[in-house]
JSON list of C-alpha atoms in Angstrom, two decimals:
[
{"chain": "A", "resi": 1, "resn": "UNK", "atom": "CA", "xyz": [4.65, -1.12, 26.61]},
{"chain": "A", "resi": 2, "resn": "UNK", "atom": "CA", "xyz": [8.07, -2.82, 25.54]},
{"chain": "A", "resi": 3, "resn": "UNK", "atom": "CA", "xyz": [7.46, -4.52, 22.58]},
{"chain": "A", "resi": 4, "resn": "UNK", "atom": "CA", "xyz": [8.81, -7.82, 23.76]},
{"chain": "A", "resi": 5, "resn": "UNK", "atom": "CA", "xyz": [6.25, -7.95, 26.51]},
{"chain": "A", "resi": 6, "resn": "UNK", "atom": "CA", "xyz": [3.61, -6.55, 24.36]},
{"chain": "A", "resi": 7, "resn": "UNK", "atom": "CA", "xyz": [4.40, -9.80, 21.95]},
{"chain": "A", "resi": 8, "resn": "UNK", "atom": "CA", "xyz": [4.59, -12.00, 24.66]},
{"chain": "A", "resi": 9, "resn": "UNK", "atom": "CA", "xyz": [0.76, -10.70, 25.61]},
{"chain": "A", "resi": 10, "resn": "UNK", "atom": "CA", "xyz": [-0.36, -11.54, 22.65]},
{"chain": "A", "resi": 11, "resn": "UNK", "atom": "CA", "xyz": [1.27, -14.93, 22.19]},
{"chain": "A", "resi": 12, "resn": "UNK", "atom": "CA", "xyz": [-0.25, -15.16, 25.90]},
{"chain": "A", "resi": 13, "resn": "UNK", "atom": "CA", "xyz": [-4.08, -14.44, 24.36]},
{"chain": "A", "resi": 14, "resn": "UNK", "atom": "CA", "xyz": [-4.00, -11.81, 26.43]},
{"chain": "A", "resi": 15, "resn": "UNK", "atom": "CA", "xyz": [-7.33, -9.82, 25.39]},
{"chain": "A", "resi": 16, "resn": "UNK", "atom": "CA", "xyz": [-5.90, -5.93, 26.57]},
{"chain": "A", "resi": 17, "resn": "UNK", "atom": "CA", "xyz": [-2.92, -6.81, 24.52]},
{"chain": "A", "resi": 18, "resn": "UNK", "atom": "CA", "xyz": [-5.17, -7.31, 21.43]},
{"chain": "A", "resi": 19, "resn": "UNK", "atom": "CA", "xyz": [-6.80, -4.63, 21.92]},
{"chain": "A", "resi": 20, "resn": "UNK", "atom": "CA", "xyz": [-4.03, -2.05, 21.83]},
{"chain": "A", "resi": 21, "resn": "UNK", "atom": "CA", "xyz": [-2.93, -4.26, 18.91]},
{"chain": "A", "resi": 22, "resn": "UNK", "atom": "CA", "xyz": [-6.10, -3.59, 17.03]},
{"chain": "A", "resi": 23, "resn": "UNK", "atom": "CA", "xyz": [-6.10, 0.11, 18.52]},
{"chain": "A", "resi": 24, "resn": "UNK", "atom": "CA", "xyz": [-2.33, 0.52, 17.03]},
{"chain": "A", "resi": 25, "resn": "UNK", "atom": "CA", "xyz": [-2.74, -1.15, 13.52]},
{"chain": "A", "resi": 26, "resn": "UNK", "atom": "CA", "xyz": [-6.37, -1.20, 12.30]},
{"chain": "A", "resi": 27, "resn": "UNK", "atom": "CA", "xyz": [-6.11, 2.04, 10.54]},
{"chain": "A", "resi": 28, "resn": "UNK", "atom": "CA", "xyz": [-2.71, 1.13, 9.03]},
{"chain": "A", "resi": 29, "resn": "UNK", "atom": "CA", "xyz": [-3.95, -2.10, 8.05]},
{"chain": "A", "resi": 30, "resn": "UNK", "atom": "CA", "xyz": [-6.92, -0.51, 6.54]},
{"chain": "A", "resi": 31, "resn": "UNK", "atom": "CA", "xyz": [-4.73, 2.10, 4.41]},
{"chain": "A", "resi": 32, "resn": "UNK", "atom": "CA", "xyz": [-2.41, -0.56, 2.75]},
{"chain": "A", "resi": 33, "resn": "UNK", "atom": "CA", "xyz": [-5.48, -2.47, 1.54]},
{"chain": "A", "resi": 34, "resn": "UNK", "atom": "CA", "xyz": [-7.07, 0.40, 0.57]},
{"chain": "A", "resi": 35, "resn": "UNK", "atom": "CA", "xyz": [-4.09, 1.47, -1.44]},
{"chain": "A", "resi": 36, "resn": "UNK", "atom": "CA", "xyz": [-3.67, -1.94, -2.76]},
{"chain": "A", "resi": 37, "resn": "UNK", "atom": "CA", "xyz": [-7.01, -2.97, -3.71]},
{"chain": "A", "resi": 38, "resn": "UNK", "atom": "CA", "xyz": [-9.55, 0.10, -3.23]},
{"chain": "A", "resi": 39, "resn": "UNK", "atom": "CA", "xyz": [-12.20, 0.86, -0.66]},
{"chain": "A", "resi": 40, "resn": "UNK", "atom": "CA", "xyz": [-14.20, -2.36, -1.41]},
{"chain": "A", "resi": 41, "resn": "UNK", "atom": "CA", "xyz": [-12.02, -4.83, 0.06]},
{"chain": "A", "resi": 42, "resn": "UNK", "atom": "CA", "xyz": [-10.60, -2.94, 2.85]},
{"chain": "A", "resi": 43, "resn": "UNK", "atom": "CA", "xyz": [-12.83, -4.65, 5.41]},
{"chain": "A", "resi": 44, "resn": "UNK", "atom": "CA", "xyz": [-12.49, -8.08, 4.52]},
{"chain": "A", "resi": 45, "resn": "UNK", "atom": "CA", "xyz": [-8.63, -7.58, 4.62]},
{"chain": "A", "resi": 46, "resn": "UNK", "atom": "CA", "xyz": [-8.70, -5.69, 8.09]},
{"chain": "A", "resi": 47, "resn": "UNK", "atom": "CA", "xyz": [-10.41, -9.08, 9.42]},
{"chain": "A", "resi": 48, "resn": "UNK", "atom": "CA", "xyz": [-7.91, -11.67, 7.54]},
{"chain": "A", "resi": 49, "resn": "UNK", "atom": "CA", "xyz": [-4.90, -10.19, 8.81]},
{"chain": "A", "resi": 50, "resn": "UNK", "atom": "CA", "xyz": [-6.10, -10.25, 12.24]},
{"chain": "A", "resi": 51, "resn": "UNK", "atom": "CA", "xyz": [-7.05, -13.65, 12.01]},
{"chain": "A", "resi": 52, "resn": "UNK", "atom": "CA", "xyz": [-3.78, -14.71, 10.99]},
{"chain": "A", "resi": 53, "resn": "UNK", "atom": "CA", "xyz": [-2.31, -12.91, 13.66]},
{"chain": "A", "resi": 54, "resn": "UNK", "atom": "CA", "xyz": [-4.01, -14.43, 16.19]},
{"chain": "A", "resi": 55, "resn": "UNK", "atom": "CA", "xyz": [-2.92, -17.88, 14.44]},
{"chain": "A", "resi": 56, "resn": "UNK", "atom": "CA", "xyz": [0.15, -17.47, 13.51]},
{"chain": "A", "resi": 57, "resn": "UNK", "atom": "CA", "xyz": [1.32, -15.08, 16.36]},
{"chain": "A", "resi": 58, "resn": "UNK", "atom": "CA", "xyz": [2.84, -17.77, 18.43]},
{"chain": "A", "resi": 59, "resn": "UNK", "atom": "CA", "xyz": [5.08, -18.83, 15.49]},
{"chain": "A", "resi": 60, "resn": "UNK", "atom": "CA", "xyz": [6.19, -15.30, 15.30]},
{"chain": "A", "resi": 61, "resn": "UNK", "atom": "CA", "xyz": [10.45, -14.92, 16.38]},
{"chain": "A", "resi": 62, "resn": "UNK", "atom": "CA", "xyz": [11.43, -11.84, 16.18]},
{"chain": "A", "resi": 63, "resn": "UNK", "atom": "CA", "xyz": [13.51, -11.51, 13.11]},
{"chain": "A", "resi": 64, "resn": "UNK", "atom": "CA", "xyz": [12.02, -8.40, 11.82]},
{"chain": "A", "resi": 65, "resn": "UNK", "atom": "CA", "xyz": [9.59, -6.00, 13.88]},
{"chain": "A", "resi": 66, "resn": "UNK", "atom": "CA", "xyz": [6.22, -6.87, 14.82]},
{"chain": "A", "resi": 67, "resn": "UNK", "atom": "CA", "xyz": [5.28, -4.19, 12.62]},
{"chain": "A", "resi": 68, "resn": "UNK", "atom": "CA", "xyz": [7.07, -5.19, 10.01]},
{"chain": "A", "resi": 69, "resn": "UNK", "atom": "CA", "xyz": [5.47, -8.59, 10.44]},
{"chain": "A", "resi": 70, "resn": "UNK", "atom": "CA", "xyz": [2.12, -7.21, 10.51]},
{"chain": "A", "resi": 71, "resn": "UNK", "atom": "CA", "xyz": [2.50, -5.12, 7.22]},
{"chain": "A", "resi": 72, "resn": "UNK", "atom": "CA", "xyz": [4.38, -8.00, 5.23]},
{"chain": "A", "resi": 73, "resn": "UNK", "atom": "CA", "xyz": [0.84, -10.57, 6.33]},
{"chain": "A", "resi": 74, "resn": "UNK", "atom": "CA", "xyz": [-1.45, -7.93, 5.46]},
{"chain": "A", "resi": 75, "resn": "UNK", "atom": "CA", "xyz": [0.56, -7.21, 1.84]},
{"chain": "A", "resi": 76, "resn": "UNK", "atom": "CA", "xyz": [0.64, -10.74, 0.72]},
{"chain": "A", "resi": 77, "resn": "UNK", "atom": "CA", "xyz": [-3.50, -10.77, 2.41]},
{"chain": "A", "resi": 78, "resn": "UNK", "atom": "CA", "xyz": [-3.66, -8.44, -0.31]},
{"chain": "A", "resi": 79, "resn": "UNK", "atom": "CA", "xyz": [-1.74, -10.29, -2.86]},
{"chain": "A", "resi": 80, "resn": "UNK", "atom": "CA", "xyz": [-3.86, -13.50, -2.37]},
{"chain": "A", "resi": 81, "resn": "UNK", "atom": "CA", "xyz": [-7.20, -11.51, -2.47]},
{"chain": "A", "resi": 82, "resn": "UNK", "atom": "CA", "xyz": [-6.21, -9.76, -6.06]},
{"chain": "A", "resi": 83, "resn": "UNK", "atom": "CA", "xyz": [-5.34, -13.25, -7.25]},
{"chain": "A", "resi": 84, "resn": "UNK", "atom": "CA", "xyz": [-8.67, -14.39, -6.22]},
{"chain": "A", "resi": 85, "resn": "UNK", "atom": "CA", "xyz": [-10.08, -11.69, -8.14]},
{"chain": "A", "resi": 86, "resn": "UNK", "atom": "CA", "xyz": [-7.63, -12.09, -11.12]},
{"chain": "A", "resi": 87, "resn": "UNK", "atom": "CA", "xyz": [-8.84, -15.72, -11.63]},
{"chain": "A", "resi": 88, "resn": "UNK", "atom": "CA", "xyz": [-12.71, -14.94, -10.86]},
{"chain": "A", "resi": 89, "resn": "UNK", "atom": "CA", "xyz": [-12.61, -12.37, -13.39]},
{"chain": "A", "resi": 90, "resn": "UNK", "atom": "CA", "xyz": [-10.62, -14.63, -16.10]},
{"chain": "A", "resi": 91, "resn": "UNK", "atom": "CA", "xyz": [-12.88, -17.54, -15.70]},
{"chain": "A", "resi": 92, "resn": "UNK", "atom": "CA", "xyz": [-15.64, -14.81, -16.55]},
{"chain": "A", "resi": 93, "resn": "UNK", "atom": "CA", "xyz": [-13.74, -13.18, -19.47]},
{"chain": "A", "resi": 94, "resn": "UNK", "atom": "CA", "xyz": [-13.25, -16.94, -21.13]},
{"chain": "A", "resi": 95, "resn": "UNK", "atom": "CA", "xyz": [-16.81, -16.82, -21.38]},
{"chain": "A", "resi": 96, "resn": "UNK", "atom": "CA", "xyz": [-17.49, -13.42, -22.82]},
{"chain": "A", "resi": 97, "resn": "UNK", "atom": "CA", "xyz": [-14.72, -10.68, -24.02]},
{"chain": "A", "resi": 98, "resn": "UNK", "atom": "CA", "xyz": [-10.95, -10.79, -23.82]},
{"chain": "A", "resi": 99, "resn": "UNK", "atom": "CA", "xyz": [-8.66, -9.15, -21.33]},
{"chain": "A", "resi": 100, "resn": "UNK", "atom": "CA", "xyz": [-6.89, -6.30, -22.06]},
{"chain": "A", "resi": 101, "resn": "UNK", "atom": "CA", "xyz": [-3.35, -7.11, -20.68]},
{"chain": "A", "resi": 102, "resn": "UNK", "atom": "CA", "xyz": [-1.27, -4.06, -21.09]},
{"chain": "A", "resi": 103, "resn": "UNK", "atom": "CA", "xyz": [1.33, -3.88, -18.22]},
{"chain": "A", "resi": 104, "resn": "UNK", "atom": "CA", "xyz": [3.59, -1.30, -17.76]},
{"chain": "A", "resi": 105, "resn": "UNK", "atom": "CA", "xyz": [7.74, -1.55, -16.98]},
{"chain": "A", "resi": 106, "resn": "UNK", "atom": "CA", "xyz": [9.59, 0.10, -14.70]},
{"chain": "A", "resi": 107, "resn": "UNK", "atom": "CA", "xyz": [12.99, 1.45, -15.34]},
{"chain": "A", "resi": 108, "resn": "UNK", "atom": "CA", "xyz": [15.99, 2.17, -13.14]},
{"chain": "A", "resi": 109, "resn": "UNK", "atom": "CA", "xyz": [16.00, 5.78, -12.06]},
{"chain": "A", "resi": 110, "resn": "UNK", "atom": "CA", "xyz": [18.75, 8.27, -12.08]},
{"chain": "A", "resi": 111, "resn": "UNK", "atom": "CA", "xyz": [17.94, 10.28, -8.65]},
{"chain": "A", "resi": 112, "resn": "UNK", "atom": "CA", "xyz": [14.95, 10.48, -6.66]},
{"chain": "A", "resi": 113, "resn": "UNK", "atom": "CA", "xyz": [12.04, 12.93, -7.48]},
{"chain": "A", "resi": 114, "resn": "UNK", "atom": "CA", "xyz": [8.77, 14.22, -5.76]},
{"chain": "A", "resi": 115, "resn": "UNK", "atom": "CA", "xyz": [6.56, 16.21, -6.63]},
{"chain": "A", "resi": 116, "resn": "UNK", "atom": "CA", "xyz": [7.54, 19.86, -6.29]},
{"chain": "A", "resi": 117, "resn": "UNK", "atom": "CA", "xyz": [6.54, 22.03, -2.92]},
{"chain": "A", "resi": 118, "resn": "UNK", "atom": "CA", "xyz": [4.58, 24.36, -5.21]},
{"chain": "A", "resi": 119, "resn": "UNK", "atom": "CA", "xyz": [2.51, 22.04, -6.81]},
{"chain": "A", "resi": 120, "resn": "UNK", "atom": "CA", "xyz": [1.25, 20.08, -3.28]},
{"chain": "A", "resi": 121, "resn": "UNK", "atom": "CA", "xyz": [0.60, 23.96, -2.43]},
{"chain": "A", "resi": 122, "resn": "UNK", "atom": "CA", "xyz": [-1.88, 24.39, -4.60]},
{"chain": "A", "resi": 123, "resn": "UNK", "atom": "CA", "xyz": [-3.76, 20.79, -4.71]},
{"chain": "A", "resi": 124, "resn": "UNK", "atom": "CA", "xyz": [-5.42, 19.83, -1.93]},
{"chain": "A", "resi": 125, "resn": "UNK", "atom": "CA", "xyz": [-5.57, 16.84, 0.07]},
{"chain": "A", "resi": 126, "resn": "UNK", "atom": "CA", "xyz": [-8.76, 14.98, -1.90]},
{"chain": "A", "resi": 127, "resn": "UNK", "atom": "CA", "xyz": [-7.01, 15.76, -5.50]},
{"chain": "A", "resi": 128, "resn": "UNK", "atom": "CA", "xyz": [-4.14, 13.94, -4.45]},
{"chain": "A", "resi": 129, "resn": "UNK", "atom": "CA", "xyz": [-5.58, 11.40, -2.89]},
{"chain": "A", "resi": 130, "resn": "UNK", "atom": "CA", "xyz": [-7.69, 11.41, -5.90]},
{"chain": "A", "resi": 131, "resn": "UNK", "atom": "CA", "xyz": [-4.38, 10.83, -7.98]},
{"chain": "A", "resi": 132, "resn": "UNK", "atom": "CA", "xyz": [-2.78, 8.45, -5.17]},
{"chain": "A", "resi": 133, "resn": "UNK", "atom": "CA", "xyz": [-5.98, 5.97, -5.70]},
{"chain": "A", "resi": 134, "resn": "UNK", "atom": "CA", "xyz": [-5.46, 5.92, -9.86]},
{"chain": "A", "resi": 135, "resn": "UNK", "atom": "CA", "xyz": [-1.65, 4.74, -9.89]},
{"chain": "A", "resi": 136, "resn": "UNK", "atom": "CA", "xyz": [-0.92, 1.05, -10.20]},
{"chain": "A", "resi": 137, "resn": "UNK", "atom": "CA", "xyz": [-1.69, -0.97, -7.34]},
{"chain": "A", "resi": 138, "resn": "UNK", "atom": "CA", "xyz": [1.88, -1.25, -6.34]},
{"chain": "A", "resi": 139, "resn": "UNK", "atom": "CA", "xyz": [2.93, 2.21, -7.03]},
{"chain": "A", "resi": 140, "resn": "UNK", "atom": "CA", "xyz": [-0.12, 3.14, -4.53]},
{"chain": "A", "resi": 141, "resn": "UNK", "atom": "CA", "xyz": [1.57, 0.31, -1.78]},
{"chain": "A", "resi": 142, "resn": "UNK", "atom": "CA", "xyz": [4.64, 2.23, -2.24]},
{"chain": "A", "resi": 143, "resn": "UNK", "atom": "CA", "xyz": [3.23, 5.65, -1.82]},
{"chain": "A", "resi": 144, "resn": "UNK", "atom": "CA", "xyz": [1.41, 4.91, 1.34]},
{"chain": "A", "resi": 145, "resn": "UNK", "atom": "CA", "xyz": [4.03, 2.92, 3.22]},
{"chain": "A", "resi": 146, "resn": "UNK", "atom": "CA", "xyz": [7.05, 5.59, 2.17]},
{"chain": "A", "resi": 147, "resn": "UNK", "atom": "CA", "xyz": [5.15, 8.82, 2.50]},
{"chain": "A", "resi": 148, "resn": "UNK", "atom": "CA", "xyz": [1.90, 8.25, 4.34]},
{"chain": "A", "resi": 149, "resn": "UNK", "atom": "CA", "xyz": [3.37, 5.81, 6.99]},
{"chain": "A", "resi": 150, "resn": "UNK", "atom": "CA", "xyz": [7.12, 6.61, 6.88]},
{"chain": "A", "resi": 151, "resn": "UNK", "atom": "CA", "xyz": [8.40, 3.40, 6.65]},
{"chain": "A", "resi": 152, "resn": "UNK", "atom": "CA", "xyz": [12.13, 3.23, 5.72]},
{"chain": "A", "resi": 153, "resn": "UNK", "atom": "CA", "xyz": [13.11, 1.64, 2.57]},
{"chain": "A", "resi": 154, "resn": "UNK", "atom": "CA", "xyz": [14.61, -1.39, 4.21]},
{"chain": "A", "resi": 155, "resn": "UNK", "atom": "CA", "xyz": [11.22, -1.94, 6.00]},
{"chain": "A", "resi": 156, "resn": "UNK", "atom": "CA", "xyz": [8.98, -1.68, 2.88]},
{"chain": "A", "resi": 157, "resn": "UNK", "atom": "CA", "xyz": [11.81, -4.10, 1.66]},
{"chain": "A", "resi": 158, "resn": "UNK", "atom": "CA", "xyz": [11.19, -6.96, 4.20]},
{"chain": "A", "resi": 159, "resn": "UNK", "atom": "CA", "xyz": [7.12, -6.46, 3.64]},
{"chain": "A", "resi": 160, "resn": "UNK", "atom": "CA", "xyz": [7.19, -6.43, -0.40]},
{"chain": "A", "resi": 161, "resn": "UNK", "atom": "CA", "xyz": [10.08, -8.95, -0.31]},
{"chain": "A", "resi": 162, "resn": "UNK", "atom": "CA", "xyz": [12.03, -6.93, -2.56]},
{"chain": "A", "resi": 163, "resn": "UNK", "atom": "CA", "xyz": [15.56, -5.76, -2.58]},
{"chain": "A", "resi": 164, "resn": "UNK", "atom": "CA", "xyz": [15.73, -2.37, -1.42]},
{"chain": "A", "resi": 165, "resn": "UNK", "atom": "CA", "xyz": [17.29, -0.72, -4.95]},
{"chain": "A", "resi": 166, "resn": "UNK", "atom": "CA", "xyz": [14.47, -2.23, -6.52]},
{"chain": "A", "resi": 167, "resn": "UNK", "atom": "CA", "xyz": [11.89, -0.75, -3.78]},
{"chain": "A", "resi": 168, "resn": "UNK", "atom": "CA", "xyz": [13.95, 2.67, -4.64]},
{"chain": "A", "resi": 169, "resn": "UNK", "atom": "CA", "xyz": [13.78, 2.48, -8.03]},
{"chain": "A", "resi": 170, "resn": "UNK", "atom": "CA", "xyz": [9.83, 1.91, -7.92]},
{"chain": "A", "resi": 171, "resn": "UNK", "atom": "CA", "xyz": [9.15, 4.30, -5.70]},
{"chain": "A", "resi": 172, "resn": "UNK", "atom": "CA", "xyz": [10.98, 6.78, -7.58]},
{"chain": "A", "resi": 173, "resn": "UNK", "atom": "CA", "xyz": [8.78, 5.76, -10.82]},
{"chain": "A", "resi": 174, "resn": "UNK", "atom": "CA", "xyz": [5.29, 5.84, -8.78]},
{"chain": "A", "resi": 175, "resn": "UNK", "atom": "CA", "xyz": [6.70, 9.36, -7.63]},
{"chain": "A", "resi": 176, "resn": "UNK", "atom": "CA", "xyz": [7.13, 10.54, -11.02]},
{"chain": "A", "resi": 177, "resn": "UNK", "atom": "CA", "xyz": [3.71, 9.28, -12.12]},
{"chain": "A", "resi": 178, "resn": "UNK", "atom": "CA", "xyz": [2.04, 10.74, -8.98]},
{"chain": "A", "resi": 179, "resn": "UNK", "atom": "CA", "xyz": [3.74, 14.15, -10.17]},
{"chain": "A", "resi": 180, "resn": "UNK", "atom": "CA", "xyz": [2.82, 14.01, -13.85]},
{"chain": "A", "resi": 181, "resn": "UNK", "atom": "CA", "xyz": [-0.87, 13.17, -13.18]},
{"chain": "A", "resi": 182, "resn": "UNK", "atom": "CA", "xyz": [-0.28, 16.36, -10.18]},
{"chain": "A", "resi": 183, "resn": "UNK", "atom": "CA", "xyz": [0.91, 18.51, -12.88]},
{"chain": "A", "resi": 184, "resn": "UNK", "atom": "CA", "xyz": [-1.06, 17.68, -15.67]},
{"chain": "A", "resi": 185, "resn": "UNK", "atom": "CA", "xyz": [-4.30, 18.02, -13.59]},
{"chain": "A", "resi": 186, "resn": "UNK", "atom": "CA", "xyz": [-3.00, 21.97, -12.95]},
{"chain": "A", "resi": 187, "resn": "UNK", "atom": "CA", "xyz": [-2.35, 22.26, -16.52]},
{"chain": "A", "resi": 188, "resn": "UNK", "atom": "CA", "xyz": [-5.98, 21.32, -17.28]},
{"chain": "A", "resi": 189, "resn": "UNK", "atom": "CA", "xyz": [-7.10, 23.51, -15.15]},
{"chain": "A", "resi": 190, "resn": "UNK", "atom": "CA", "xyz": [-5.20, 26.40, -15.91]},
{"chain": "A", "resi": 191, "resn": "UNK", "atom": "CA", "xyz": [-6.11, 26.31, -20.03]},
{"chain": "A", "resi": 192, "resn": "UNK", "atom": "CA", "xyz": [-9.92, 26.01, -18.49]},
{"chain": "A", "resi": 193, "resn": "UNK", "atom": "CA", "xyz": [-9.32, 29.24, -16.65]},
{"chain": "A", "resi": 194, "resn": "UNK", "atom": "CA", "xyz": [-7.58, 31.08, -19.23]},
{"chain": "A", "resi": 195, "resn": "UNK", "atom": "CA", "xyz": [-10.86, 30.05, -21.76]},
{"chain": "A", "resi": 196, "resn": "UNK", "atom": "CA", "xyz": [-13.39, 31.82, -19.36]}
]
């Protein structure tokens, strides 16, 4: 269906066009929450971003995709959930031990990097997924909507609201983590081998 027609459907009610809508985007939906505040939450997102579809959808106009209307809701759904959390958990640690707030920077890069071809040869799927799921909240956002839903920089742009050399420059960074935590698992496990 033409997306115009398939918006109009929905700002319609129409209950076949929200079902192909929560056919099309429930897993994606799921895997940005999941990758921006684990498995625990993923739920709870999946049914707030739905809910302000359905509100909000007749306010939608087109300036960006519906997609990337969908994903830039469901990111800041995420955003307002981990500042829940954030403020739950400090009203907690006033009463007991204090934070630990070490943050990291991110630097400019010089070119873009992945992780080599013969390194994802020999890790499989879980391990990096594994990897993928201990990176930095945004580095993991990043990840997933570059490489795991191939979204082009000036997409993930519009949803983090972030200029696209910045969105470059941070994926490049959450790249070269994902590689050194890639490669320093095979190092482990190589000086294990070579002790048995």
């Amino acid at each position: 269906m033409e997306e115009s027609k398939f918006i109009e459907g929905l700002k319609r009610g129409d209950a076949k066009a929200y079902s192909d809508l929560y056919r099309d985007y429930v897993d994606k939906i799921g895997g940005i929450a999941r990758s921006y505040l684990g498995v625990d939450d993923v739920e709870d997102v999946i049914q707030e971003v739905f809910v302000k579809i359905y509100k909000n959808i007749k306010k939608f106009r087109g300036d960006s995709s519906l997609s990337t209307w969908i994903y830039r809701i469901t990111v800041n759904v995420c955003k307002d959930m981990l500042s829940k959390k954030h403020r739950r958990k400090e009203v907690l640690t006033s009463f007991g031990e204090e934070e630990d707030d070490d943050k990291s920077t991110i630097q400019e890069p010089a070119d873009e990097s992945q992780p080599s071809d013969e390194l994802l040869k020999t890790i499989s799927a879980e391990e990096i997924r594994r990897a993928i799921d201990s990176l930095p909240k945004e580095d993991r956002l990043l990840i997933n909507l570059r490489e795991i839903e191939g979204m082009s920089y000036e997409q993930i742009s519009d949803i983090m609201d972030k200029p696209v050399g910045t969105v470059k420059s941070r994926l490049h960074y959450a790249r070269e983590k994902l590689k050194g935590l890639l490669e320093g698992k095979r190092e482990i496990e190589g000086e294990i081998n070579d002790e048995m």
